[in-house]
Coordinates of C-alpha atoms in Angstrom, one line a residue:
M1 CA -29.3 28.9 -7.3
T2 CA -31.2 26.0 -5.7
T3 CA -29.7 23.0 -3.8
A4 CA -29.9 19.9 -6.0
L5 CA -28.9 17.4 -3.3
S6 CA -28.1 17.6 0.4
M7 CA -26.5 15.0 2.6
R8 CA -26.9 15.0 6.4
G9 CA -25.1 12.7 8.8
L10 CA -24.1 10.0 6.3
R11 CA -22.3 7.1 7.9
K12 CA -21.1 3.9 6.5
S13 CA -18.9 1.1 8.0
Y14 CA -17.5 -2.1 6.7
G15 CA -17.0 -4.3 9.7
P16 CA -15.0 -2.3 12.2
N17 CA -13.8 0.2 9.6
E18 CA -15.9 3.4 9.6
V19 CA -15.5 4.8 6.1
L20 CA -18.0 7.7 6.3
R21 CA -18.3 9.5 9.6
G22 CA -21.3 11.8 9.5
V23 CA -20.9 13.6 6.2
D24 CA -22.9 16.9 5.7
L25 CA -22.6 18.3 2.2
D26 CA -24.7 20.3 -0.3
F27 CA -24.5 20.3 -4.1
V28 CA -26.0 23.4 -5.8
G29 CA -27.4 23.7 -9.3
G30 CA -25.3 25.7 -11.7
E31 CA -22.0 24.9 -9.9
V32 CA -19.2 22.5 -10.6
H33 CA -18.3 21.1 -7.2
A34 CA -14.9 19.3 -7.0
L35 CA -14.6 16.5 -4.5
L36 CA -11.0 15.8 -3.4
G37 CA -9.3 13.6 -0.8
P38 CA -6.4 11.2 -0.4
N39 CA -6.8 7.5 -1.0
G40 CA -9.1 6.0 1.6
A41 CA -10.8 9.3 2.4
G42 CA -14.2 7.9 1.6
K43 CA -14.8 9.4 -1.9
S44 CA -15.8 6.1 -3.6
T45 CA -18.2 5.2 -0.8
L46 CA -19.8 8.6 -0.8
L47 CA -20.4 8.4 -4.5
G48 CA -21.8 4.9 -4.0
C49 CA -24.3 6.3 -1.5
L50 CA -25.3 9.1 -4.0
S51 CA -25.7 6.6 -6.9
G52 CA -27.6 4.0 -5.0
A53 CA -24.8 1.4 -5.3
V54 CA -24.1 1.7 -1.5
R55 CA -26.7 2.0 1.3
P56 CA -25.5 4.2 4.2
D57 CA -25.9 2.9 7.7
S58 CA -27.4 6.1 8.9
G59 CA -28.1 9.7 7.7
V60 CA -30.2 11.0 4.8
V61 CA -30.0 12.2 1.3
V62 CA -32.4 15.0 0.4
I63 CA -33.3 15.6 -3.3
G64 CA -35.9 18.3 -3.8
D65 CA -38.8 17.6 -1.4
D66 CA -37.9 14.0 -1.0
T67 CA -35.8 12.5 1.9
H68 CA -34.1 9.2 1.3
E69 CA -32.4 7.0 3.9
G70 CA -30.9 5.1 1.0
F71 CA -32.0 4.0 -2.4
T72 CA -31.3 1.6 -5.3
P73 CA -29.5 2.7 -8.4
Q74 CA -32.8 2.9 -10.2
Q75 CA -34.4 5.0 -7.5
A76 CA -31.3 7.3 -7.5
F77 CA -31.6 7.6 -11.3
D78 CA -35.4 8.4 -11.1
A79 CA -34.7 11.0 -8.4
G80 CA -32.5 12.9 -10.9
T81 CA -29.0 11.6 -10.1
A82 CA -26.6 10.4 -12.9
I83 CA -23.1 9.1 -12.5
I84 CA -20.4 8.5 -15.1
Y85 CA -17.7 6.2 -13.9
Q86 CA -14.1 6.2 -15.0
H87 CA -14.7 2.9 -16.8
F88 CA -17.4 3.4 -19.4
Q89 CA -20.7 1.5 -19.2
L90 CA -21.2 1.2 -22.9
I91 CA -21.7 -1.8 -25.3
D92 CA -19.3 -1.7 -28.3
D93 CA -21.4 -3.7 -30.6
L94 CA -24.5 -1.4 -30.4
S95 CA -24.9 2.0 -32.0
V96 CA -24.6 5.2 -30.1
A97 CA -28.4 5.6 -30.3
D98 CA -29.0 2.1 -29.0
N99 CA -26.7 2.7 -26.1
L100 CA -28.5 6.0 -25.2
Y101 CA -31.9 4.2 -25.2
L102 CA -30.8 0.8 -23.8
G103 CA -33.5 -0.4 -21.4
G104 CA -35.8 2.5 -22.2
E105 CA -36.4 2.1 -26.0
L106 CA -39.2 4.1 -27.6
K107 CA -42.0 1.8 -28.7
S108 CA -44.9 2.1 -31.1
R109 CA -48.4 0.9 -30.3
S110 CA -47.6 -2.4 -32.1
G111 CA -44.5 -2.9 -29.9
T112 CA -41.8 -2.2 -32.4
T113 CA -38.9 0.1 -31.6
R114 CA -39.1 3.6 -33.1
I115 CA -35.6 3.5 -34.4
G116 CA -35.8 6.7 -36.5
E117 CA -37.0 8.8 -33.6
Q118 CA -34.4 7.4 -31.3
V119 CA -31.6 8.2 -33.8
A120 CA -33.0 11.8 -34.4
T121 CA -33.2 12.5 -30.7
A122 CA -29.8 10.9 -30.0
N123 CA -28.2 13.2 -32.7
R124 CA -29.8 16.3 -31.1
V125 CA -28.4 15.3 -27.7
L126 CA -25.0 14.6 -29.2
R127 CA -24.9 18.0 -30.9
S128 CA -25.7 19.6 -27.5
V129 CA -22.6 18.1 -26.0
G130 CA -20.4 19.1 -28.9
A131 CA -20.1 15.6 -30.6
D132 CA -19.3 15.5 -34.3
F133 CA -20.2 11.9 -35.0
D134 CA -23.6 10.3 -35.9
A135 CA -25.8 8.3 -33.6
T136 CA -25.8 5.4 -36.0
Q137 CA -22.1 4.7 -35.5
L138 CA -21.1 1.7 -33.5
V139 CA -19.6 2.6 -30.1
G140 CA -16.8 0.3 -30.8
T141 CA -15.5 2.5 -33.6
L142 CA -15.3 5.6 -31.4
S143 CA -12.2 7.1 -29.7
V144 CA -12.0 7.3 -25.9
G145 CA -12.9 11.0 -26.0
Q146 CA -15.9 10.3 -28.2
R147 CA -17.1 7.5 -25.8
Q148 CA -16.9 9.9 -22.9
L149 CA -19.3 12.2 -24.8
V150 CA -21.7 9.3 -25.4
E151 CA -21.7 8.6 -21.6
I152 CA -22.5 12.3 -20.9
A153 CA -25.2 12.3 -23.7
K154 CA -26.7 9.2 -22.2
A155 CA -26.9 10.9 -18.8
I156 CA -28.2 14.3 -19.8
R157 CA -30.9 12.8 -22.1
H158 CA -32.8 12.2 -18.9
R159 CA -32.3 15.8 -17.7
P160 CA -30.6 15.0 -14.3
S161 CA -30.4 17.6 -11.6
L162 CA -27.1 16.1 -10.4
L163 CA -24.3 14.8 -12.6
I164 CA -21.4 13.0 -11.0
L165 CA -18.2 12.6 -13.0
D166 CA -15.6 10.2 -11.6
E167 CA -12.0 10.9 -13.0
P168 CA -13.5 11.9 -16.3
T169 CA -10.3 12.9 -18.1
A170 CA -8.1 10.0 -16.8
A171 CA -7.9 8.3 -20.3
L172 CA -8.2 11.4 -22.5
S173 CA -5.6 13.2 -24.5
A174 CA -4.7 16.8 -23.5
D175 CA -6.9 18.3 -26.2
E176 CA -9.9 15.9 -25.4
A177 CA -9.6 16.9 -21.7
Q178 CA -9.8 20.6 -22.5
L179 CA -12.9 20.1 -24.6
L180 CA -14.5 18.1 -21.8
L181 CA -13.7 20.7 -19.2
G182 CA -15.4 23.3 -21.3
L183 CA -18.5 21.0 -21.7
V184 CA -18.6 20.4 -17.9
Q185 CA -18.7 24.2 -17.3
R186 CA -21.5 24.7 -19.9
L187 CA -23.6 21.9 -18.4
A188 CA -23.4 23.6 -15.0
H189 CA -23.4 27.3 -15.8
D190 CA -25.7 27.3 -18.8
D191 CA -28.0 24.3 -18.1
G192 CA -28.1 24.7 -14.3
I193 CA -27.0 21.1 -13.5
A194 CA -25.2 20.5 -10.3
V195 CA -21.9 18.8 -11.4
V196 CA -19.9 16.8 -8.9
Y197 CA -16.3 16.5 -10.2
V198 CA -14.1 13.9 -8.7
T199 CA -10.4 13.9 -9.8
H200 CA -6.8 13.7 -8.5
L201 CA -5.7 16.3 -11.0
L202 CA -5.5 19.6 -9.0
R203 CA -4.8 21.7 -12.1
E204 CA -8.2 20.7 -13.4
V205 CA -9.9 21.5 -10.1
L206 CA -8.6 25.1 -10.3
Q207 CA -9.6 25.4 -13.9
V208 CA -13.1 23.9 -13.9
S209 CA -14.7 24.0 -10.5
D210 CA -16.6 26.7 -8.6
R211 CA -16.4 25.1 -5.2
V212 CA -14.1 22.5 -3.6
T213 CA -14.8 20.0 -0.8
V214 CA -12.0 17.9 0.7
L215 CA -12.7 14.6 2.5
R216 CA -10.3 13.1 4.9
D217 CA -10.8 9.9 7.0
G218 CA -14.5 9.9 6.1
E219 CA -15.2 13.4 7.2
V220 CA -15.5 16.8 5.4
L221 CA -12.2 18.7 6.1
W222 CA -13.4 21.9 4.5
T223 CA -15.5 23.4 1.7
H224 CA -14.3 26.6 -0.1
D225 CA -15.0 28.6 -3.2
T226 CA -12.3 27.8 -5.8
A227 CA -11.6 31.5 -6.3
E228 CA -10.2 31.6 -2.7
L229 CA -7.8 28.8 -3.3
G230 CA -4.4 28.2 -4.9
M231 CA -2.4 25.1 -5.7
D232 CA -0.6 25.1 -2.4
D233 CA -4.0 25.1 -0.5
L234 CA -5.1 22.0 -2.4
I235 CA -1.8 20.1 -2.0
A236 CA -1.8 20.8 1.8
A237 CA -5.4 19.6 2.1
I238 CA -5.0 16.3 0.4
S239 CA -1.6 15.5 2.0
T240 CA -1.6 13.4 5.1
T241 CA 1.6 14.7 6.7
A242 CA 0.9 13.4 10.1
G243 CA 0.4 9.8 8.8
Q244 CA 3.6 10.2 6.7
A245 CA 5.7 11.2 9.6
A246 CA 4.6 8.2 11.6
S247 CA 5.3 5.8 8.7
A248 CA 8.7 7.3 8.2
D249 CA 9.6 7.0 11.8
S250 CA 8.7 3.3 11.8
R251 CA 10.5 2.5 8.6
P252 CA 13.2 -0.2 8.9
A253 CA 16.7 0.8 7.7
S254 CA 17.3 0.2 4.0
S255 CA 19.1 -3.0 3.0
S256 CA 20.2 -1.7 -0.4
S257 CA 23.8 -1.8 -1.6
D258 CA 25.8 0.1 -4.1
R259 CA 25.5 -2.6 -6.7
V260 CA 23.1 -2.0 -9.5
L261 CA 20.8 -5.0 -9.9
L262 CA 18.3 -3.7 -12.5
D263 CA 19.5 -1.3 -15.1
V264 CA 17.0 0.3 -17.6
R265 CA 18.4 2.4 -20.5
D266 CA 16.5 4.4 -23.1
F267 CA 13.4 2.5 -22.2
S268 CA 10.1 3.5 -23.7
V269 CA 6.7 1.9 -23.6
A270 CA 4.2 2.2 -26.5
G271 CA 5.9 5.3 -27.9
S272 CA 6.4 7.1 -24.6
P273 CA 9.5 9.3 -24.0
P274 CA 12.6 7.1 -23.2
I275 CA 13.8 7.1 -19.6
D276 CA 16.7 5.6 -17.7
L277 CA 16.3 3.9 -14.3
S278 CA 18.4 1.8 -12.0
V279 CA 17.5 -0.2 -8.9
H280 CA 20.2 -1.4 -6.5
D281 CA 20.5 -4.8 -4.9
G282 CA 18.3 -4.8 -1.8
E283 CA 16.5 -1.6 -2.7
I284 CA 12.8 -0.8 -2.8
V285 CA 12.1 1.9 -5.3
G286 CA 8.7 3.6 -5.5
I287 CA 7.4 5.2 -8.6
F288 CA 4.8 7.9 -7.7
G289 CA 2.5 9.6 -10.2
L290 CA -1.0 10.6 -10.9
L291 CA -3.5 8.9 -13.2
G292 CA -2.1 9.1 -16.7
S293 CA 1.5 9.7 -15.6
G294 CA 2.7 6.5 -17.2
R295 CA 3.4 4.6 -14.0
T296 CA 1.5 1.5 -14.9
N297 CA 2.8 1.4 -18.4
L298 CA 6.3 1.5 -17.1
V299 CA 6.0 -1.6 -14.9
E300 CA 3.9 -3.5 -17.4
G301 CA 6.5 -2.7 -20.1
L302 CA 9.3 -4.1 -17.8
A303 CA 7.2 -7.2 -17.2
G304 CA 6.6 -7.8 -20.9
V305 CA 2.9 -6.9 -20.9
R306 CA 3.3 -3.9 -23.3
P307 CA 5.5 -3.3 -26.4
T308 CA 8.7 -1.6 -25.5
A309 CA 12.0 -0.3 -26.8
G310 CA 15.4 0.1 -25.1
T311 CA 17.4 -2.3 -23.0
V312 CA 16.9 -3.8 -19.6
T313 CA 19.7 -5.7 -17.8
L314 CA 19.6 -7.7 -14.6
S315 CA 23.0 -8.3 -12.9
G316 CA 24.6 -7.5 -16.3
R317 CA 22.4 -10.0 -18.2
E318 CA 19.9 -8.6 -20.8
V319 CA 16.3 -9.2 -19.9
S320 CA 13.8 -9.9 -22.6
T321 CA 10.5 -7.9 -22.4
R322 CA 8.9 -9.6 -25.4
S323 CA 6.3 -11.2 -23.2
P324 CA 5.6 -11.9 -19.6
S325 CA 6.9 -15.4 -19.9
H326 CA 10.2 -14.1 -21.3
A327 CA 10.6 -11.5 -18.5
R328 CA 9.7 -14.0 -15.9
A329 CA 12.3 -16.5 -17.2
D330 CA 14.9 -13.7 -16.9
G331 CA 13.9 -13.0 -13.3
V332 CA 11.4 -10.1 -13.5
V333 CA 7.8 -10.6 -12.3
L334 CA 4.7 -8.4 -11.9
V335 CA 2.0 -8.3 -9.3
A336 CA -0.7 -6.4 -11.2
S337 CA -3.1 -3.9 -9.6
D338 CA -6.3 -5.6 -10.5
R339 CA -6.2 -8.9 -8.6
K340 CA -9.4 -10.3 -10.0
E341 CA -8.8 -9.5 -13.6
Q342 CA -5.0 -9.8 -13.9
S343 CA -3.5 -11.8 -11.1
L344 CA -5.9 -14.5 -9.7
F345 CA -8.2 -17.1 -11.0
G346 CA -11.3 -16.6 -8.8
S347 CA -12.8 -20.1 -9.2
M348 CA -9.5 -21.9 -8.7
S349 CA -8.2 -22.9 -5.3
A350 CA -5.6 -21.0 -3.3
M351 CA -3.0 -23.6 -3.8
E352 CA -3.6 -23.7 -7.6
N353 CA -3.3 -19.9 -7.7
L354 CA -0.1 -19.9 -5.6
L355 CA 1.6 -22.5 -7.7
M356 CA 0.2 -21.6 -11.1
P357 CA 3.4 -20.0 -12.6
H358 CA 5.5 -22.9 -11.3
Y359 CA 3.7 -26.0 -12.5
S360 CA 6.1 -26.5 -15.4
V361 CA 8.9 -27.0 -12.9
L362 CA 6.8 -28.8 -10.2
S363 CA 5.5 -31.3 -12.7
T364 CA 9.0 -32.4 -13.8
P365 CA 9.2 -35.4 -14.1
W366 CA 5.7 -35.6 -12.5
R367 CA 3.5 -33.7 -10.0
K368 CA 3.7 -34.7 -6.4
R369 CA 0.7 -33.6 -4.4
S370 CA 2.5 -34.0 -1.1
R371 CA 5.3 -31.6 -2.3
E372 CA 2.8 -29.1 -3.6
S373 CA 0.9 -29.1 -0.2
Q374 CA 4.1 -28.7 1.7
I375 CA 5.1 -25.7 -0.4
F376 CA 1.6 -24.2 0.0
D377 CA 1.6 -24.7 3.8
G378 CA 5.1 -23.0 4.0
I379 CA 4.1 -20.0 2.0
A380 CA 0.7 -19.6 3.7
E381 CA 2.5 -19.6 7.1
M382 CA 5.1 -17.1 5.8
V383 CA 2.5 -14.6 4.5
H384 CA 0.0 -15.2 7.3
L385 CA -2.7 -16.3 4.9
R386 CA -6.2 -16.4 6.6
P387 CA -7.7 -18.8 6.3
A388 CA -4.8 -21.0 5.3
R389 CA -7.0 -23.4 3.4
A390 CA -5.4 -24.8 0.2
T391 CA -8.7 -25.8 -1.4
L392 CA -10.6 -22.5 -0.8
E393 CA -11.4 -20.6 -4.0
A394 CA -9.5 -17.4 -4.5
D395 CA -12.7 -15.4 -4.7
S396 CA -13.4 -16.3 -1.1
F397 CA -10.4 -14.4 0.3
S398 CA -10.5 -10.8 1.5
G399 CA -8.5 -8.2 -0.5
G400 CA -5.5 -8.4 1.8
N401 CA -5.3 -12.2 1.8
A402 CA -5.9 -12.3 -2.0
Q403 CA -2.9 -10.0 -2.4
K404 CA -0.9 -12.2 -0.2
L405 CA -1.6 -15.0 -2.6
A406 CA -0.4 -12.9 -5.5
V407 CA 2.8 -11.8 -3.7
G408 CA 3.4 -15.3 -2.2
R409 CA 3.9 -16.8 -5.7
W410 CA 7.4 -15.4 -5.7
L411 CA 8.4 -16.0 -2.0
G412 CA 10.0 -18.9 -0.2
Q413 CA 10.6 -22.1 -2.2
L414 CA 8.9 -20.2 -5.1
G415 CA 11.4 -17.3 -4.9
T416 CA 12.8 -17.6 -8.5
A417 CA 12.4 -13.9 -9.2
S418 CA 15.1 -11.4 -8.7
V419 CA 13.0 -8.2 -9.2
M420 CA 9.4 -8.0 -8.1
L421 CA 7.3 -5.3 -9.8
L422 CA 4.1 -4.3 -8.2
D423 CA 1.3 -2.0 -9.4
E424 CA -0.6 -0.4 -6.4
P425 CA 0.6 -3.1 -4.0
T426 CA -2.0 -2.5 -1.3
Q427 CA -5.0 -1.2 -3.3
G428 CA -8.2 -2.4 -1.6
V429 CA -6.3 -3.8 1.4
D430 CA -7.0 -3.1 5.0
V431 CA -4.5 -1.4 7.3
G432 CA -3.4 -4.6 9.1
A433 CA -2.8 -6.6 5.9
R434 CA -1.1 -3.6 4.4
E435 CA 1.7 -3.6 7.1
E436 CA 2.0 -7.4 6.6
I437 CA 2.5 -7.0 2.8
Y438 CA 5.1 -4.2 3.5
H439 CA 7.0 -6.6 5.7
L440 CA 6.9 -9.3 3.0
L441 CA 8.3 -6.9 0.4
R442 CA 11.1 -5.7 2.8
T443 CA 12.0 -9.3 3.6
F444 CA 12.1 -10.2 -0.1
A445 CA 14.4 -7.2 -0.9
R446 CA 16.8 -8.2 1.9
L447 CA 17.6 -11.5 0.2
E448 CA 20.7 -11.7 -2.0
S449 CA 20.3 -10.3 -5.5
K450 CA 16.7 -9.2 -4.9
A451 CA 14.9 -5.8 -5.3
V452 CA 11.4 -4.3 -5.5
L453 CA 10.1 -1.7 -7.9
F454 CA 6.5 -0.6 -7.2
V455 CA 4.2 2.1 -8.5
S456 CA 1.5 3.8 -6.4
S457 CA -0.8 6.8 -6.5
D458 CA -0.8 6.9 -2.7
P459 CA 1.9 9.3 -1.4
E460 CA 1.6 7.8 2.1
E461 CA 2.3 4.3 0.8
V462 CA 5.3 5.5 -1.2
L463 CA 6.8 7.3 1.8
A464 CA 6.2 4.3 4.1
L465 CA 7.7 1.7 1.8
A466 CA 10.2 3.1 -0.6
D467 CA 14.0 3.7 -0.1
R468 CA 14.0 6.1 -3.0
I469 CA 11.1 7.8 -4.9
V470 CA 10.9 8.5 -8.6
V471 CA 8.1 10.9 -9.7
L472 CA 6.6 10.5 -13.1
V473 CA 4.8 13.3 -15.0
D474 CA 3.5 12.5 -18.5
S475 CA 5.8 9.5 -18.7
V476 CA 8.8 11.6 -17.9
V477 CA 10.9 11.5 -14.7
A478 CA 10.1 14.8 -13.0
G479 CA 12.4 14.2 -10.1
V480 CA 14.1 11.7 -7.8
L481 CA 13.5 12.2 -4.0
P482 CA 14.7 10.5 -0.9
A483 CA 12.2 8.6 1.3
T484 CA 12.5 11.4 3.9
V485 CA 10.9 14.0 1.6
D486 CA 8.0 16.0 2.9
E487 CA 4.7 14.6 1.6
Q488 CA 3.5 18.0 0.3
E489 CA 6.7 18.4 -1.7
L490 CA 6.2 14.9 -3.2
V491 CA 2.6 15.7 -4.2
A492 CA 3.5 19.1 -5.5
L493 CA 6.1 17.6 -7.8
A494 CA 3.6 15.1 -9.2
H495 CA 1.3 18.0 -10.0
S496 CA 4.0 20.0 -11.7
D497 CA 4.8 20.3 -15.4
G498 CA 7.9 18.2 -15.0
P499 CA 11.6 19.0 -14.6
A500 CA 11.5 22.2 -16.6
G501 CA 8.8 23.8 -14.5
A502 CA 9.5 22.5 -11.1
A503 CA 12.1 23.6 -8.5
F504 CA 12.7 20.1 -7.2
P505 CA 15.7 17.8 -7.2
T506 CA 16.4 16.6 -10.7
E507 CA 20.0 15.4 -10.2
G508 CA 20.7 12.2 -12.1
L509 CA 17.6 12.3 -14.3
S510 CA 19.6 11.0 -17.2
H511 CA 20.1 7.8 -15.1
V512 CA 17.9 7.6 -12.1

């Protein structure tokens, strides 16, 4: 087997933060090479260097006989590298064939598009990846699994030597995922493509890959043949036990009481299995789970974003989850994971973003600019917003400061919420700002009749912030663990088959 791509000494920094620290790695044709690592390990940046989206500061990428110090996405594509992201790059209103040929249409001498030839070729490629639909169908009519096949067909039409798959089964059903894993192995073993498989799902790694590389802190920790590895080896490799121990040692004492503040009974979101959950006054509860575990659905359901069934009570009063406005009126608010798309208005000022949910109150009987400025200045000082400029557009703030705006909406004079829900509370946030946000959340929880419920895919974050940890597997509570739990035990439970197949604490699962 020949080496499809080699990296030597790849380094990349963002300001003082060195993300890649001299990565050396080879991807071989005919192999599925899994790439693992905890959050912040450098996986996304490494993929960006391979796809041309990120230019390394130093080091080289060798493809065939050509050595590159960095390239554009088009140059990477021309060199034989194809990447399929978790979020599909397809146009719903175009046919499958049009998507496959977008930007590279077949033209006749007169300049017209050879539609018939495109459809025929597209159908042949679709059959080769096991698709059972026609290339004339609109992409918008296809299921998620079928769209994944379109993305793969679009990539292999150009006969790449290296195919990168980023969390390819994250949105697929169990049956669709198994079909995809079989296809991935055929592309590598039968067609000789070097496949780089990036996932958090360790069971998939053991099933589909031939070789595994683990990144940690921007460096290659190790590379081994999959046949030499077991689940325990993978869990130990992606756990950051040393970091967890430090976080646990520095954790302030819990301020939670015995009084149940938020009580959730027979609660299901969009048809998921019902669960029970309780959060005590002053408590910070962390929901930990992998992609597809149902963690985001849970908090979005509690916030009124998704359709739900069951009952939710806050201090004995029923909470309406019919809509976000109903939940907010009853004291439950959500800080979503995608700040740009779900939380902030990028072209609006920092003050407008901070006060947005409260204008109906602040404008009664009329708006007072001096009062709004006073509130903004107070919150900005409380959250250490930098720069603390009320007129600055939200898009101009760093990830950490943008998150402070989103959290600050519910603090200080704006603290009308009793329960703050957060989805990935420090995603895309630097280490310093992360600690500041943790402090804000702990301060909020210490107030009378307040609590925090957050979800995260980062075990280090859950162990650093939560007083109690609930692990979700396939939308079912797999176990409830204390914040002092070992990180490897936490990660292992998240990768288990749930309560029936795991020897972990499950006491109180009927009412967590």
